[in-house]
CSV table of C-alpha atoms in Angstrom, one decimal:
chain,number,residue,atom,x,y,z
K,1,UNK,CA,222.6,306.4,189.2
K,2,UNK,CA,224.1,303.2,188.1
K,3,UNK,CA,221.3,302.3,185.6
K,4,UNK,CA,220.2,301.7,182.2
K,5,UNK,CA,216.9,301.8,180.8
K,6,UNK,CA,215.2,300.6,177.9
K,7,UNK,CA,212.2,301.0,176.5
K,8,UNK,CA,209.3,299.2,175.1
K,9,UNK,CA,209.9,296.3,177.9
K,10,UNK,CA,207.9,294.6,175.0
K,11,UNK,CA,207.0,295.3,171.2
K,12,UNK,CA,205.0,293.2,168.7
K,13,UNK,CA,205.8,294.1,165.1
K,14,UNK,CA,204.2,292.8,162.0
K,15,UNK,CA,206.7,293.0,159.1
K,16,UNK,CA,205.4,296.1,157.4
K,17,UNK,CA,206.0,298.5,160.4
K,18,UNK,CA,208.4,300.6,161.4
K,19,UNK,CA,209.1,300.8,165.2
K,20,UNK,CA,211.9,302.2,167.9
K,21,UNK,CA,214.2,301.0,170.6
K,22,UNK,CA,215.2,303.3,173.5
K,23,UNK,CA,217.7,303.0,174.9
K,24,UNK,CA,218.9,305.9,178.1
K,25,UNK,CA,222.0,306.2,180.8
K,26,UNK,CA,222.9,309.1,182.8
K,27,UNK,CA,226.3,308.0,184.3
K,28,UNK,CA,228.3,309.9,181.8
K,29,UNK,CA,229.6,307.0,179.8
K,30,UNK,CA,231.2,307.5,176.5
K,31,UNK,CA,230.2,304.2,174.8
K,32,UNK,CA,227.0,302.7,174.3
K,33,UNK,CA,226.3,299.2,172.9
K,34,UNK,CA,222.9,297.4,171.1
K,35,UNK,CA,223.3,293.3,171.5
K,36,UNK,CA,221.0,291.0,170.0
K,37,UNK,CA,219.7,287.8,172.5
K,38,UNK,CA,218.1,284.6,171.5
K,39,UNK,CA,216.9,282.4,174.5
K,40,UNK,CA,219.9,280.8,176.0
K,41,UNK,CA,222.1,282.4,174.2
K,42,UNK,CA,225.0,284.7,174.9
K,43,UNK,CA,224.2,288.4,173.8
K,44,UNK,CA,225.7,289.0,170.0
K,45,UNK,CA,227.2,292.2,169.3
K,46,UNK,CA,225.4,294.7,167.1
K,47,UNK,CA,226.3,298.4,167.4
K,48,UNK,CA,229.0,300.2,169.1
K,49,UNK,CA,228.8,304.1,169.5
K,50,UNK,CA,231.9,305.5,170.8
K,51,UNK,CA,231.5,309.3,171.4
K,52,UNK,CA,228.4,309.5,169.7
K,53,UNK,CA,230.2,308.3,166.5
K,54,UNK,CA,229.0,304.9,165.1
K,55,UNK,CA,232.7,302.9,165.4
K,56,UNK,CA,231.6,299.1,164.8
K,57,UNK,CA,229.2,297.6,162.5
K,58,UNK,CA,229.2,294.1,163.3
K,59,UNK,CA,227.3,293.5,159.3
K,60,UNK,CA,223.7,294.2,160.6
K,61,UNK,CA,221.6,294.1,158.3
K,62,UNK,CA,220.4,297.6,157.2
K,63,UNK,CA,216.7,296.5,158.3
K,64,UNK,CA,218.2,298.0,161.6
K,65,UNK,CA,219.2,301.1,162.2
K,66,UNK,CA,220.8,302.6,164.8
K,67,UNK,CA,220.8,306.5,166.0
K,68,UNK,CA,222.8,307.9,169.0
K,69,UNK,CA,221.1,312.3,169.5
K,70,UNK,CA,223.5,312.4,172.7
K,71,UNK,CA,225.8,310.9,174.8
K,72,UNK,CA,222.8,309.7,176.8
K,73,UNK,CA,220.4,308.2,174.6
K,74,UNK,CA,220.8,305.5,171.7
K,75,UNK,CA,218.0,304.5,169.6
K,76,UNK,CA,217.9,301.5,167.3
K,77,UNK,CA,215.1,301.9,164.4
K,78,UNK,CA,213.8,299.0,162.9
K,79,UNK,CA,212.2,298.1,159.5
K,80,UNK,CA,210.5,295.2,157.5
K,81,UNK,CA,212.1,293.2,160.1
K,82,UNK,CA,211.4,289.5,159.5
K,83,UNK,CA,210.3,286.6,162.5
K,84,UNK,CA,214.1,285.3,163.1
K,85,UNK,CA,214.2,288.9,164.4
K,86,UNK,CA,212.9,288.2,167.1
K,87,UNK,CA,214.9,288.2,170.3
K,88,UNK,CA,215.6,290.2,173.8
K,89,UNK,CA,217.4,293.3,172.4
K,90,UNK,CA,219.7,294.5,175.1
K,91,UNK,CA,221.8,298.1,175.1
K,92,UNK,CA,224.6,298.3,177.5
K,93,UNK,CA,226.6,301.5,177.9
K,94,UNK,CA,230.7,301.5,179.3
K,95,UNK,CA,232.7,304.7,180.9
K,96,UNK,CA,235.0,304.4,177.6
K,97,UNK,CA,236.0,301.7,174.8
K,98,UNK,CA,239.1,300.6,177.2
K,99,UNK,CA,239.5,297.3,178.3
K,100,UNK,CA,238.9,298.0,181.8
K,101,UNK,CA,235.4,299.2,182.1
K,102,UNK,CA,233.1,296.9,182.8
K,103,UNK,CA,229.7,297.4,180.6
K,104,UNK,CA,226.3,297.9,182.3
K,105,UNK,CA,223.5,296.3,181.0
K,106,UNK,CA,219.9,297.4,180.4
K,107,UNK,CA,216.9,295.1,180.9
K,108,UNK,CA,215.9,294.1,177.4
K,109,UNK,CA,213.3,294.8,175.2
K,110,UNK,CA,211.7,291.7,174.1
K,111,UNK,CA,211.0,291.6,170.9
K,112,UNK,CA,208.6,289.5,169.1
K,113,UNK,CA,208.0,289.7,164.7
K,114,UNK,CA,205.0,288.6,163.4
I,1,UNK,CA,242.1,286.4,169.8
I,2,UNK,CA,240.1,285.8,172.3
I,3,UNK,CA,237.8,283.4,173.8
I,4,UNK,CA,236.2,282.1,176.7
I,5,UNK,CA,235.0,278.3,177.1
I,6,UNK,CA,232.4,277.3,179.7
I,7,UNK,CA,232.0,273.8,180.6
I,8,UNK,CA,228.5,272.7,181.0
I,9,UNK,CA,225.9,274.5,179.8
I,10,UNK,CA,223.7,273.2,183.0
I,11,UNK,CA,225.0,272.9,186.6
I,12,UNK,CA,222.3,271.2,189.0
I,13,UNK,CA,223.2,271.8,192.8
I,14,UNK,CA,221.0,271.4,196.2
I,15,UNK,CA,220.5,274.7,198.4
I,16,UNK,CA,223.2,274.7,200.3
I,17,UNK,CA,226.0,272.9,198.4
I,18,UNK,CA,228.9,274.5,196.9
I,19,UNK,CA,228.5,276.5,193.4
I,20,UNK,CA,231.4,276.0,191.0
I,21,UNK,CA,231.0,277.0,187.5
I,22,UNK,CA,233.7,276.9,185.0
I,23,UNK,CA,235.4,279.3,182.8
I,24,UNK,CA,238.5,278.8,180.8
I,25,UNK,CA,239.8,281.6,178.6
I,26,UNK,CA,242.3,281.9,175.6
I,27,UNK,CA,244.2,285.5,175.1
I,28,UNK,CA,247.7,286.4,173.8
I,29,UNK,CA,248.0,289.1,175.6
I,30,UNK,CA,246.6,289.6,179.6
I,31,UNK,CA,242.8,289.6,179.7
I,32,UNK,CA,240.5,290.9,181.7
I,33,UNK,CA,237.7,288.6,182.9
I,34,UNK,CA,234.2,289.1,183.9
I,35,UNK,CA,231.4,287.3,185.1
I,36,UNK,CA,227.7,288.5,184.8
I,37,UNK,CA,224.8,287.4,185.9
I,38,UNK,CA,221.4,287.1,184.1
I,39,UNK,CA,217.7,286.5,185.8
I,40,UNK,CA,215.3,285.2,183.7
I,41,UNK,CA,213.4,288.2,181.5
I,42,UNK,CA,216.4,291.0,182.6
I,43,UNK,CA,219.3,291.6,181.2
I,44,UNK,CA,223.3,290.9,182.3
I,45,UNK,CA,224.2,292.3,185.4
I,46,UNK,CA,228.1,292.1,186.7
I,47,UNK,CA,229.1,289.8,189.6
I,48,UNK,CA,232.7,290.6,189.6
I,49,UNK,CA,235.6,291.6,187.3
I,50,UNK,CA,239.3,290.6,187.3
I,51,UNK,CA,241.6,293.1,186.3
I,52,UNK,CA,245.4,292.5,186.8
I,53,UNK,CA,245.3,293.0,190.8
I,54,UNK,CA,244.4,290.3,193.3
I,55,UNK,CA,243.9,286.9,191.6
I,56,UNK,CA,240.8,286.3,194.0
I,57,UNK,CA,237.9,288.8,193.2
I,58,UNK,CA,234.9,288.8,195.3
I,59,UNK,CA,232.0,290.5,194.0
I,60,UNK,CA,228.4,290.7,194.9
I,61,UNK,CA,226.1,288.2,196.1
I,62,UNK,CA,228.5,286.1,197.8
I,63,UNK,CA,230.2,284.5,194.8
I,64,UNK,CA,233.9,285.1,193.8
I,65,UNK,CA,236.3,283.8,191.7
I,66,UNK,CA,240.2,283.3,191.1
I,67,UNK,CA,242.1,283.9,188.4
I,68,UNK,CA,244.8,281.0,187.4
I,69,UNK,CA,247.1,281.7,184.7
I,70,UNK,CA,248.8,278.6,184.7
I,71,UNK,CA,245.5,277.0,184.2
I,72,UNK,CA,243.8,279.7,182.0
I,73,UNK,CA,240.9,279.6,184.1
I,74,UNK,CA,238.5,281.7,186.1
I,75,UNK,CA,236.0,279.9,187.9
I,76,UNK,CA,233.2,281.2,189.9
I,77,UNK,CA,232.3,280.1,193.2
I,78,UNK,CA,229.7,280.2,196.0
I,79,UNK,CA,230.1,278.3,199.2
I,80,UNK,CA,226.2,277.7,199.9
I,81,UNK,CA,224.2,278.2,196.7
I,82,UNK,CA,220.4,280.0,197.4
I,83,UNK,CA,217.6,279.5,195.2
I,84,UNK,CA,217.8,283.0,194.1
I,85,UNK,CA,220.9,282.1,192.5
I,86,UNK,CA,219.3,280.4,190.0
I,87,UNK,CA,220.0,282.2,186.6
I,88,UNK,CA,222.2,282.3,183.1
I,89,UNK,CA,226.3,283.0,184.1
I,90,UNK,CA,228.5,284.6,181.8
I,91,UNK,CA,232.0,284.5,181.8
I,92,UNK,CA,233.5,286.9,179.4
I,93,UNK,CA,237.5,288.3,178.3
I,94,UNK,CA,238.5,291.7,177.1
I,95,UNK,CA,242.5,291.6,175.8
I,96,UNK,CA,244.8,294.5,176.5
I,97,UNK,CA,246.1,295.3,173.5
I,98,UNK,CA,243.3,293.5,171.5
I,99,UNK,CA,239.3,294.1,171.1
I,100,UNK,CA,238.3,296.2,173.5
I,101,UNK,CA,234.8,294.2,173.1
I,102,UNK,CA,233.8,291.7,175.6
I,103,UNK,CA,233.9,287.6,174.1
I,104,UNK,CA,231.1,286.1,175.8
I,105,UNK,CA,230.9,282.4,176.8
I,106,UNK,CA,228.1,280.3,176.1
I,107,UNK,CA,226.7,281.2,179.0
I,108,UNK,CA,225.7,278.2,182.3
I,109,UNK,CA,222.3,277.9,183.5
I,110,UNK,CA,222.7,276.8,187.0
I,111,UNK,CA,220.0,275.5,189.1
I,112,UNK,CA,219.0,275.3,192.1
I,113,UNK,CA,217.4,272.5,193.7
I,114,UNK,CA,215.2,272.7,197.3
């Protein structure tokens, strides 16, 4: 099983709410990633869990919130997000942190803040 | 530091012709380059990955590319391109020694015309 999977494919937000990303891969990888999208854009780096432990931060802003229970499953929790929020949010997940290992991607959830 | 320039952020080719899209990379140290793939709506999928062995990598889908160090580059490259290769291309660098996170290009929408 070479995949990841993601889910809502889509979400509509309004401002106020408070929603979840899933985010699941059972090829017993060690690092898992949340990456921000815009259209046409490369992905931008968010989160990076590395053995369940939260090891970069690229200055999100606290409005997102990530959460990794196990080695399989990462969750990003989102608040009072605002409309330039909106964008594919893509997880990826890697064997380890090395150089070497390529990172597999999920297919998105497309987010959309109203 | 890293980083990976792509020239052209469109390529336009017939079915048929040759695919060539470009990828330049800047590391101190020896990288390791990747190019992914992204359809519209899905997220990045891998095509191939250099990694210190051959200097031409073939990956899936009948592209490959080849790794010049005197050049800094690492183009990809289809001999007859297929309208299902119309999509986003990524080229992207990991450093030994340095960030063990991928630099992303800009990414190169190629299409494909009938």
């Amino acid at each position: 099983d070479t995949e990841v999977t993601q889910t809502p494919k889509h979400l509509v937000m309004g401002m106020t709410n408070k929603k979840s990303l899933k985010c699941e891969q059972h090829m017993g990888h060690r690092a898992m990633y949340w990456y921000k999208q815009k259209a046409k854009k490369p992905p931008e780096l968010m989160f990076v869990y590395s053995y369940e432990k939260l090891s970069i931060n690229e200055s999100v802003p606290s409005r997102f919130s990530p959460e990794c229970p196990n080695s399989s499953l990462l969750n990003l929790h989102l608040h009072a997000l605002q409309p330039e929020d909106s964008a594919l949010y893509l997880c990826a997940s890697s064997q380890g942190g090395g150089v070497i290992y390529e990172q597999y991607f999920g297919p998105g959830t497309r987010l959309t803040v109203t | 530091a890293q980083s990976v320039t792509q020239l052209g952020s469109h390529v336009s080719v017939s079915e048929g012709a040759l695919v060539l899209l470009r990828c330049n990379y800047s590391s101190s140290v020896p990288p390791y380059l990747f190019w992914y793939v992204q359809y519209p709506n899905q997220g990045l999928q891998l095509l191939l990955k250099y990694t210190s062995a051959a200097t031409l990598v073939k990956g899936i889908n009948g592209f490959e590319a080849e790794f010049k160090k005197s050049e800094t580059s690492f183009h990809l490259t289809k001999p007859s391109a297929h309208m299902s290769d119309a999509a986003e291309y990524f080229c992207a660098v990991r450093s030994v020694g340095g960030s063990y996170i991928p630099t992303f290009g800009r990414g190169t929408s190629l299409i494909v015309h009938p």
